[in-house]
Structures are given as C-alpha cells and as structure tokens.
Amino acid sequence: MTMQQWNPETYEKNARFVSDLGTGVVDLLAPKPGERILDLGCGDGALTEKLVAEGCRVVAVDASAEQVAGAVKRGLDARVARAEALPFDAEFDAVFSNAVLHWVKDADGVIASVARALRPGGRFVAEFGGAGCIATIRNALHAVLDRRGLNASAVDPWYFPSDADYRAKLEAHGFTVRFITLFPRPTPLPGDAAAWLETFAQPFLGVVAPADRPALIAEVCDAMRPALFSPASGWTADYIRLRFAAERA
Ligand code: BEZ
C-alpha cells in the first residue's frame, strides 16, 4: 500500500493554505508566554513558529521525517514521533494540533497518548477534518476506483468523526470538553484539483500503475467538477472542520 508522503516543495506550493487557515485554532488555544506546548503534527513548522513567537516553549513532532527536517531548518525543536506513541509523560501545559488527526485511524490511541503527555489540567486543543469532510472528493475517488474493480476502502487513510463521536472519545479518556464544533469551511484551492489529489490522496493513486495515474486523476476531476469547480472561482474543496478544546483531569 502506498503511504502518504510529504514533499516540502509540493507542500509549499499546494498545501500552504493548511497552516494559513490554522489561525482560528491557535486563537482557541490562546497560548501564554512561558507555557510548554506540544505541537502534534507540526508539518514544516509554520504554525509552531507562531507559538514560539507568542513566547511559548514548544516541542514539535511529526510522523514525517521530511517535514521535521523542514521544521528544524526554521530553528525549531522538532522531532519524529507518531501521534499514537508520543514519548512524553505529564510534561506539557497544552497539546495543540492542526489538520493532522484525520490521518490517524486509531483515535483512541491518539487521545490516550495525548493524555499521557499532558500535565493534570493541561489542554488539548485541535482542529481536523470532521464528518462529511471532502465528501465530494472522497466519493469521486471511491467511485472511480470501484469502476476499475479496485477496493478504495482498503486504502482510504482518512478518519472524519462527528462532534458527538469525538466528544464521547475525549470523555472516555478523562477529558472535560470545554468547546467542540463541526463547521463547513469551503476551501479555495491554490492550484487545480489534480494538484490537490497528488498532494493529499496518494494512497488512492498508488493502487494503479504510474502510467495509469494521469487517466485516474482526470476521471476523478471530471466526477468532482460539477460540484467543486466554477470558472469564476476555480476549484473549492468541501472541507468540514472539527474544532475542540478539552481539559485533562
Ligand atoms: C483536511 O485538512 O481536512 C484534509 C486534508 C487532506 C485530506 C483530507 C482532509
């Protein structure tokens, strides 16, 4: 199975909006000078830098060694670690995460790992894709693979829970949920839909031979065009976000 890979150059070109649109969840975190914060899934460190600029002592982790290398280049304390296996014990005032948790299907493993990393009373503040996120894109990928007799469900990497489901998980791990909301965030894409698929949907594209990928991408784009493209605004992806703030007992 093809794993999702992050390439710093394509990320800069096709995915910079991910951190640009992360300021709302930074506001919800309300970082205070001197706080020790874990940035979970830091990517290339663009938002980590904002937390450091607020005077926080930040450790950044990401599962991608390439992204961690980009964050280290910015002068950040960035390390490779998986969200479900964080090597920290009761040491952070807050765990912050933007646009990452939908990539990890083991949500209970992540929440337990975050709870271990936080001091008692510490906050877990995050935003990621929620129920129905990119439904048009996901449905098109499944339909086009189904048509070829290929099993899209076996490679679909995304976890998009409802607010009720995620609240229940947080509470089951001893968190008190202070705030949780699911909201649509239609997202204009900086490039075309093919660039989005090449950047974010690699596990689906990897099930066909490289020579067949351009045709697969074209078919997926054709299926999405009526819902997501307009000549005036270009491509707009149908993102839905789940944003929350919770407190560890
Ligand atoms: C998101 O940020 O919601 C997202 C990004 C890429 C793929 C799926 C969801």
mmCIF file of C-alpha atoms and ligand atoms in Angstrom:
data_model
loop_
_atom_site.group_PDB
_atom_site.id
_atom_site.type_symbol
_atom_site.label_atom_id
_atom_site.label_comp_id
_atom_site.label_asym_id
_atom_site.label_seq_id
_atom_site.Cartn_x
_atom_site.Cartn_y
_atom_site.Cartn_z
ATOM 1 C CA MET A 1 0.000 0.000 0.000
ATOM 2 C CA THR A 2 1.274 3.492 -0.867
ATOM 3 C CA MET A 3 1.720 5.609 2.240
ATOM 4 C CA GLN A 4 1.024 9.323 2.227
ATOM 5 C CA GLN A 5 4.363 11.150 1.775
ATOM 6 C CA TRP A 6 5.064 14.838 2.288
ATOM 7 C CA ASN A 7 7.414 16.629 -0.058
ATOM 8 C CA PRO A 8 8.440 20.092 1.227
ATOM 9 C CA GLU A 9 8.361 21.714 -2.244
ATOM 10 C CA THR A 10 4.937 20.406 -3.280
ATOM 11 C CA TYR A 11 3.677 21.130 0.224
ATOM 12 C CA GLU A 12 4.757 24.778 -0.081
ATOM 13 C CA LYS A 13 3.076 25.078 -3.490
ATOM 14 C CA ASN A 14 -0.146 23.111 -2.916
ATOM 15 C CA ALA A 15 -0.709 22.981 0.853
ATOM 16 C CA ARG A 16 0.416 26.274 2.387
ATOM 17 C CA PHE A 17 -3.278 27.070 2.983
ATOM 18 C CA VAL A 18 -3.324 24.321 5.648
ATOM 19 C CA SER A 19 -1.235 26.385 8.080
ATOM 20 C CA ASP A 20 -2.554 29.743 6.783
ATOM 21 C CA LEU A 21 -6.077 28.614 7.752
ATOM 22 C CA GLY A 22 -4.922 27.338 11.149
ATOM 23 C CA THR A 23 -5.006 30.668 12.944
ATOM 24 C CA GLY A 24 -8.547 30.055 14.295
ATOM 25 C CA VAL A 25 -7.411 27.064 16.314
ATOM 26 C CA VAL A 26 -4.330 28.978 17.530
ATOM 27 C CA ASP A 27 -6.767 31.620 18.828
ATOM 28 C CA LEU A 28 -8.754 28.896 20.616
ATOM 29 C CA LEU A 29 -5.522 27.635 22.217
ATOM 30 C CA ALA A 30 -4.815 31.183 23.499
ATOM 31 C CA PRO A 31 -1.126 30.405 24.111
ATOM 32 C CA LYS A 32 0.510 32.246 27.007
ATOM 33 C CA PRO A 33 4.188 33.225 27.293
ATOM 34 C CA GLY A 34 6.214 30.581 29.124
ATOM 35 C CA GLU A 35 3.750 27.745 28.527
ATOM 36 C CA ARG A 36 5.237 24.423 27.449
ATOM 37 C CA ILE A 37 3.329 23.312 24.356
ATOM 38 C CA LEU A 38 3.488 20.213 22.173
ATOM 39 C CA ASP A 39 2.648 20.873 18.506
ATOM 40 C CA LEU A 40 1.328 17.487 17.378
ATOM 41 C CA GLY A 41 1.794 17.044 13.623
ATOM 42 C CA CYS A 42 3.789 20.216 13.085
ATOM 43 C CA GLY A 43 4.325 19.777 9.340
ATOM 44 C CA ASP A 44 7.047 22.176 8.243
ATOM 45 C CA GLY A 45 6.626 24.218 11.429
ATOM 46 C CA ALA A 46 4.780 27.286 10.084
ATOM 47 C CA LEU A 47 2.277 27.316 12.971
ATOM 48 C CA THR A 48 4.882 26.151 15.515
ATOM 49 C CA GLU A 49 6.748 29.384 14.735
ATOM 50 C CA LYS A 50 3.651 31.383 15.700
ATOM 51 C CA LEU A 51 3.512 29.646 19.100
ATOM 52 C CA VAL A 52 7.220 30.346 19.661
ATOM 53 C CA ALA A 53 6.599 33.993 18.697
ATOM 54 C CA GLU A 54 3.989 34.125 21.491
ATOM 55 C CA GLY A 55 6.764 33.254 23.973
ATOM 56 C CA CYS A 56 5.847 29.565 24.421
ATOM 57 C CA ARG A 57 8.401 26.789 24.873
ATOM 58 C CA VAL A 58 7.375 24.482 22.054
ATOM 59 C CA VAL A 59 8.296 20.923 21.154
ATOM 60 C CA ALA A 60 7.061 19.980 17.676
ATOM 61 C CA VAL A 61 6.540 16.420 16.443
ATOM 62 C CA ASP A 62 5.533 14.925 13.121
ATOM 63 C CA ALA A 63 5.474 11.387 11.711
ATOM 64 C CA SER A 64 7.180 12.643 8.522
ATOM 65 C CA ALA A 65 10.983 12.919 8.711
ATOM 66 C CA GLU A 66 10.883 15.243 5.653
ATOM 67 C CA GLN A 67 8.513 17.663 7.394
ATOM 68 C CA VAL A 68 10.532 17.526 10.618
ATOM 69 C CA ALA A 69 13.654 18.416 8.609
ATOM 70 C CA GLY A 70 11.782 21.488 7.280
ATOM 71 C CA ALA A 71 10.774 22.499 10.810
ATOM 72 C CA VAL A 72 14.346 22.038 12.111
ATOM 73 C CA LYS A 73 15.531 24.334 9.267
ATOM 74 C CA ARG A 74 13.316 27.042 10.785
ATOM 75 C CA GLY A 75 15.294 26.641 14.028
ATOM 76 C CA LEU A 76 12.510 24.744 15.850
ATOM 77 C CA ASP A 77 12.834 21.871 18.332
ATOM 78 C CA ALA A 78 11.181 19.307 16.051
ATOM 79 C CA ARG A 79 11.303 15.537 16.380
ATOM 80 C CA VAL A 80 9.905 12.500 14.554
ATOM 81 C CA ALA A 81 7.133 10.817 16.566
ATOM 82 C CA ARG A 82 3.780 9.157 15.917
ATOM 83 C CA ALA A 83 0.656 10.647 17.453
ATOM 84 C CA GLU A 84 -0.391 7.286 18.983
ATOM 85 C CA ALA A 85 3.030 6.753 20.580
ATOM 86 C CA LEU A 86 4.188 10.100 21.949
ATOM 87 C CA PRO A 87 7.292 9.720 24.129
ATOM 88 C CA PHE A 88 6.181 12.227 26.796
ATOM 89 C CA ASP A 89 4.880 11.912 30.317
ATOM 90 C CA ALA A 90 2.795 14.595 32.119
ATOM 91 C CA GLU A 91 5.017 17.414 30.894
ATOM 92 C CA PHE A 92 3.005 19.803 28.678
ATOM 93 C CA ASP A 93 0.614 22.623 29.573
ATOM 94 C CA ALA A 94 -1.123 22.090 26.232
ATOM 95 C CA VAL A 95 -1.119 19.802 23.211
ATOM 96 C CA PHE A 96 -2.005 21.648 20.009
ATOM 97 C CA SER A 97 -2.792 20.071 16.651
ATOM 98 C CA ASN A 98 -3.920 21.425 13.282
ATOM 99 C CA ALA A 99 -5.045 19.346 10.281
ATOM 100 C CA VAL A 100 -3.457 16.099 11.432
ATOM 101 C CA LEU A 101 -5.845 13.930 13.453
ATOM 102 C CA HIS A 102 -7.856 12.867 10.369
ATOM 103 C CA TRP A 103 -4.747 10.992 9.169
ATOM 104 C CA VAL A 104 -4.724 8.613 12.185
ATOM 105 C CA LYS A 105 -7.468 5.993 12.353
ATOM 106 C CA ASP A 106 -6.551 4.920 15.896
ATOM 107 C CA ALA A 107 -8.264 7.918 17.541
ATOM 108 C CA ASP A 108 -8.356 6.233 20.959
ATOM 109 C CA GLY A 109 -4.625 5.571 20.728
ATOM 110 C CA VAL A 110 -4.003 9.250 19.901
ATOM 111 C CA ILE A 111 -6.190 10.585 22.714
ATOM 112 C CA ALA A 112 -4.576 8.231 25.267
ATOM 113 C CA SER A 113 -1.120 9.261 24.073
ATOM 114 C CA VAL A 114 -2.026 12.986 24.331
ATOM 115 C CA ALA A 115 -3.482 12.451 27.820
ATOM 116 C CA ARG A 116 -0.163 10.897 28.915
ATOM 117 C CA ALA A 117 1.817 13.848 27.511
ATOM 118 C CA LEU A 118 -0.270 16.475 29.365
ATOM 119 C CA ARG A 119 0.119 17.565 32.978
ATOM 120 C CA PRO A 120 -3.121 17.304 35.033
ATOM 121 C CA GLY A 121 -5.336 20.226 33.980
ATOM 122 C CA GLY A 122 -3.479 20.573 30.664
ATOM 123 C CA ARG A 123 -5.421 21.410 27.498
ATOM 124 C CA PHE A 124 -5.860 19.505 24.250
ATOM 125 C CA VAL A 125 -6.826 21.972 21.511
ATOM 126 C CA ALA A 126 -7.111 20.811 17.933
ATOM 127 C CA GLU A 127 -8.761 21.124 14.554
ATOM 128 C CA PHE A 128 -9.051 18.483 11.853
ATOM 129 C CA GLY A 129 -11.430 17.072 9.259
ATOM 130 C CA GLY A 130 -14.855 16.178 10.675
ATOM 131 C CA ALA A 131 -17.831 14.101 9.490
ATOM 132 C CA GLY A 132 -18.549 14.720 5.813
ATOM 133 C CA CYS A 133 -15.170 16.382 5.133
ATOM 134 C CA ILE A 134 -14.247 16.422 1.433
ATOM 135 C CA ALA A 135 -17.208 14.111 0.750
ATOM 136 C CA THR A 136 -17.284 15.014 -2.942
ATOM 137 C CA ILE A 137 -13.580 14.253 -3.356
ATOM 138 C CA ARG A 138 -13.742 11.061 -1.324
ATOM 139 C CA ASN A 139 -16.845 9.795 -3.144
ATOM 140 C CA ALA A 140 -15.260 10.511 -6.528
ATOM 141 C CA LEU A 141 -12.089 8.608 -5.565
ATOM 142 C CA HIS A 142 -14.145 5.631 -4.375
ATOM 143 C CA ALA A 143 -16.403 5.652 -7.462
ATOM 144 C CA VAL A 144 -13.526 5.801 -9.941
ATOM 145 C CA LEU A 145 -11.585 3.008 -8.198
ATOM 146 C CA ASP A 146 -14.776 0.906 -7.865
ATOM 147 C CA ARG A 147 -15.308 1.236 -11.612
ATOM 148 C CA ARG A 148 -11.894 -0.392 -12.108
ATOM 149 C CA GLY A 149 -12.730 -3.186 -9.696
ATOM 150 C CA LEU A 150 -10.326 -1.789 -7.089
ATOM 151 C CA ASN A 151 -11.065 -1.575 -3.360
ATOM 152 C CA ALA A 152 -10.839 2.086 -2.325
ATOM 153 C CA SER A 153 -11.912 1.367 1.264
ATOM 154 C CA ALA A 154 -8.789 -0.722 1.796
ATOM 155 C CA VAL A 155 -6.535 2.287 1.124
ATOM 156 C CA ASP A 156 -8.708 5.177 2.323
ATOM 157 C CA PRO A 157 -6.495 6.822 5.003
ATOM 158 C CA TRP A 158 -8.987 9.285 6.482
ATOM 159 C CA TYR A 159 -10.868 9.426 9.793
ATOM 160 C CA PHE A 160 -13.591 12.108 9.920
ATOM 161 C CA PRO A 161 -15.650 11.749 13.122
ATOM 162 C CA SER A 162 -18.779 13.630 14.147
ATOM 163 C CA ASP A 163 -18.568 16.063 17.071
ATOM 164 C CA ALA A 164 -20.704 13.695 19.195
ATOM 165 C CA ASP A 165 -18.426 10.714 18.494
ATOM 166 C CA TYR A 166 -15.237 12.644 19.193
ATOM 167 C CA ARG A 167 -16.646 14.206 22.365
ATOM 168 C CA ALA A 168 -17.510 10.709 23.621
ATOM 169 C CA LYS A 169 -13.956 9.514 22.933
ATOM 170 C CA LEU A 170 -12.402 12.507 24.722
ATOM 171 C CA GLU A 171 -14.665 11.983 27.721
ATOM 172 C CA ALA A 172 -13.919 8.244 27.816
ATOM 173 C CA HIS A 173 -10.238 9.164 28.208
ATOM 174 C CA GLY A 174 -10.948 11.517 31.117
ATOM 175 C CA PHE A 175 -11.080 14.856 29.274
ATOM 176 C CA THR A 176 -13.649 17.553 30.020
ATOM 177 C CA VAL A 177 -14.762 19.072 26.721
ATOM 178 C CA ARG A 178 -14.891 22.886 27.038
ATOM 179 C CA PHE A 179 -15.789 23.540 23.399
ATOM 180 C CA ILE A 180 -16.446 21.456 20.299
ATOM 181 C CA THR A 181 -17.888 22.427 16.946
ATOM 182 C CA LEU A 182 -18.259 20.960 13.463
ATOM 183 C CA PHE A 183 -18.401 23.568 10.698
ATOM 184 C CA PRO A 184 -18.138 23.724 6.914
ATOM 185 C CA ARG A 185 -15.073 25.502 5.586
ATOM 186 C CA PRO A 186 -15.244 25.580 1.769
ATOM 187 C CA THR A 187 -11.590 25.944 0.823
ATOM 188 C CA PRO A 188 -10.438 27.592 -2.432
ATOM 189 C CA LEU A 189 -7.507 25.587 -3.777
ATOM 190 C CA PRO A 190 -4.279 27.329 -4.781
ATOM 191 C CA GLY A 191 -3.894 25.011 -7.800
ATOM 192 C CA ASP A 192 -6.214 22.673 -9.618
ATOM 193 C CA ALA A 193 -7.904 19.563 -8.237
ATOM 194 C CA ALA A 194 -5.228 17.326 -9.800
ATOM 195 C CA ALA A 195 -2.564 19.073 -7.678
ATOM 196 C CA TRP A 196 -4.714 18.529 -4.578
ATOM 197 C CA LEU A 197 -5.059 14.801 -5.375
ATOM 198 C CA GLU A 198 -1.317 14.426 -5.996
ATOM 199 C CA THR A 199 -0.562 16.178 -2.702
ATOM 200 C CA PHE A 200 -3.203 14.667 -0.396
ATOM 201 C CA ALA A 201 -4.625 11.492 -1.961
ATOM 202 C CA GLN A 202 -1.509 9.415 -2.643
ATOM 203 C CA PRO A 203 -2.791 6.163 -1.053
ATOM 204 C CA PHE A 204 -5.631 6.087 -3.634
ATOM 205 C CA LEU A 205 -3.388 6.955 -6.599
ATOM 206 C CA GLY A 206 -0.901 4.283 -5.533
ATOM 207 C CA VAL A 207 -3.289 1.418 -6.298
ATOM 208 C CA VAL A 208 -2.829 1.862 -10.060
ATOM 209 C CA ALA A 209 0.380 1.680 -12.093
ATOM 210 C CA PRO A 210 2.191 5.047 -12.537
ATOM 211 C CA ALA A 211 1.276 5.071 -16.251
ATOM 212 C CA ASP A 212 -2.438 4.880 -15.386
ATOM 213 C CA ARG A 213 -2.393 7.684 -12.792
ATOM 214 C CA PRO A 214 -2.993 10.648 -15.135
ATOM 215 C CA ALA A 215 -6.138 8.931 -16.508
ATOM 216 C CA LEU A 216 -7.327 8.106 -12.983
ATOM 217 C CA ILE A 217 -6.793 11.701 -11.835
ATOM 218 C CA ALA A 218 -8.619 13.057 -14.905
ATOM 219 C CA GLU A 219 -11.615 10.797 -14.208
ATOM 220 C CA VAL A 220 -11.756 11.861 -10.555
ATOM 221 C CA CYS A 221 -11.560 15.536 -11.582
ATOM 222 C CA ASP A 222 -14.376 15.037 -14.107
ATOM 223 C CA ALA A 223 -16.551 13.473 -11.402
ATOM 224 C CA MET A 224 -15.927 16.364 -8.976
ATOM 225 C CA ARG A 225 -16.087 19.253 -11.457
ATOM 226 C CA PRO A 226 -19.863 19.923 -11.339
ATOM 227 C CA ALA A 227 -19.821 20.308 -7.537
ATOM 228 C CA LEU A 228 -16.400 21.870 -6.889
ATOM 229 C CA PHE A 229 -15.417 23.947 -9.934
ATOM 230 C CA SER A 230 -16.641 27.259 -11.198
ATOM 231 C CA PRO A 231 -14.990 29.335 -13.943
ATOM 232 C CA ALA A 232 -15.151 32.419 -11.693
ATOM 233 C CA SER A 233 -13.598 30.917 -8.540
ATOM 234 C CA GLY A 234 -11.705 27.855 -9.771
ATOM 235 C CA TRP A 235 -11.680 24.775 -7.528
ATOM 236 C CA THR A 236 -13.114 24.881 -4.000
ATOM 237 C CA ALA A 237 -12.776 21.794 -1.780
ATOM 238 C CA ASP A 238 -15.657 20.859 0.509
ATOM 239 C CA TYR A 239 -13.768 20.797 3.804
ATOM 240 C CA ILE A 240 -15.651 20.353 7.090
ATOM 241 C CA ARG A 241 -13.687 21.027 10.273
ATOM 242 C CA LEU A 242 -13.983 19.656 13.775
ATOM 243 C CA ARG A 243 -12.510 22.101 16.291
ATOM 244 C CA PHE A 244 -12.339 21.494 20.039
ATOM 245 C CA ALA A 245 -10.748 22.439 23.354
ATOM 246 C CA ALA A 246 -10.653 19.863 26.148
ATOM 247 C CA GLU A 247 -9.011 19.674 29.550
ATOM 248 C CA ARG A 248 -7.258 16.691 31.132
ATOM 249 C CA ALA A 249 -8.434 15.687 34.598
HETATM 250 C C1 BEZ B 1 -8.283 18.257 5.966
HETATM 251 O O1 BEZ B 1 -7.442 19.091 6.337
HETATM 252 O O2 BEZ B 1 -9.425 18.210 6.398
HETATM 253 C C2 BEZ B 1 -7.876 17.234 4.973
HETATM 254 C C3 BEZ B 1 -6.748 17.407 4.241
HETATM 255 C C4 BEZ B 1 -6.387 16.450 3.342
HETATM 256 C C5 BEZ B 1 -7.125 15.333 3.181
HETATM 257 C C6 BEZ B 1 -8.253 15.174 3.919
HETATM 258 C C7 BEZ B 1 -8.650 16.151 4.804
#
